[in-house]
Amino acid sequence: MKIICIGRNYADHAKELNNDIPEEPLFFMKPDTALLQEGNPFYIPEFTNEVHHELEIVLKISKVGKHIEEKFAHKYYQQIGLGIDFTARDVQRVCKEKGLPWEKAKAFDGSAPLGQFVDKETLGDLSKLSFQLEKNGELVQQGDTSLMLFPFDQLIAHISKYVTLKTGDLIYTGTPAGVGPVQIGDVLVGYLGDEKMIEVPIK
Ligand code: ZN
């Protein structure tokens, strides 16, 4: 199983980090050891003083595919959920400045909490899904798939040009604006529409 994450898929988030709007989807990966299943706390690693939450809609790949055409991409995922792409922003900043890969900042153990999934058929129009993150009961991130620069099916078409997608692979589809730091004692709760899908206590 692999975790593929999309960077800068919402213009308002790209802007808040002073990044350019990408011309094609930007993706990177996290290893399976990054996965943090629902019900587990997240422990802030000692190598960072600035872990940011990034709430993202997650697609679970349901069959193997390579060179998937955009018009067929919807056949490759059935379940949708929420995840958090934890990012050691201070470490990432140094990597970016030096032109180095991001793995130290993005791929560390526990950096990919994953909530529950629902069947996509129950969600209605996938191009108008709203989702939001609360930190200690306060709204911090609010997104809607209508604002994605590259919608789900385009992401799958693009990624599968380069990487074979396999059953069980996860695609974290990018974060909207409002990313920010977490500290010990915080509790993050994510909602897809009105449904609570993920809760992560910070330790
Ligand atoms: Zn992200």
Coordinates of C-alpha atoms and ligand atoms in Angstrom, one line a residue, residues 5-9 13 28 30 53-56 84-87 89 102 106 172-176 179, ligand 1:
C5 CA -0.4 13.2 -1.7
I6 CA -1.2 16.1 -3.9
G7 CA 0.4 19.5 -3.2
R8 CA -1.1 22.9 -3.9
N9 CA -4.5 21.7 -5.2
H13 CA -3.7 27.4 0.1
F28 CA 4.7 13.2 -3.5
K30 CA 4.4 8.8 2.1
H53 CA -2.4 20.2 10.1
E54 CA -3.6 19.8 6.5
L55 CA -7.0 18.4 6.2
E56 CA -7.6 16.5 3.0
I84 CA -4.6 14.8 7.7
D85 CA -1.3 15.4 5.9
F86 CA 0.8 16.4 8.9
T87 CA 3.8 18.5 7.8
R89 CA 6.7 23.1 8.2
W102 CA 10.4 16.8 1.3
K106 CA 6.2 14.9 5.1
Y172 CA -4.7 12.6 -0.2
T173 CA -6.1 15.2 -2.6
G174 CA -4.7 18.4 -1.2
T175 CA -5.5 20.9 1.5
P176 CA -7.5 24.1 1.4
V179 CA -3.2 25.2 7.7
Ligands
ZN1 ZN -1.1 18.2 1.9

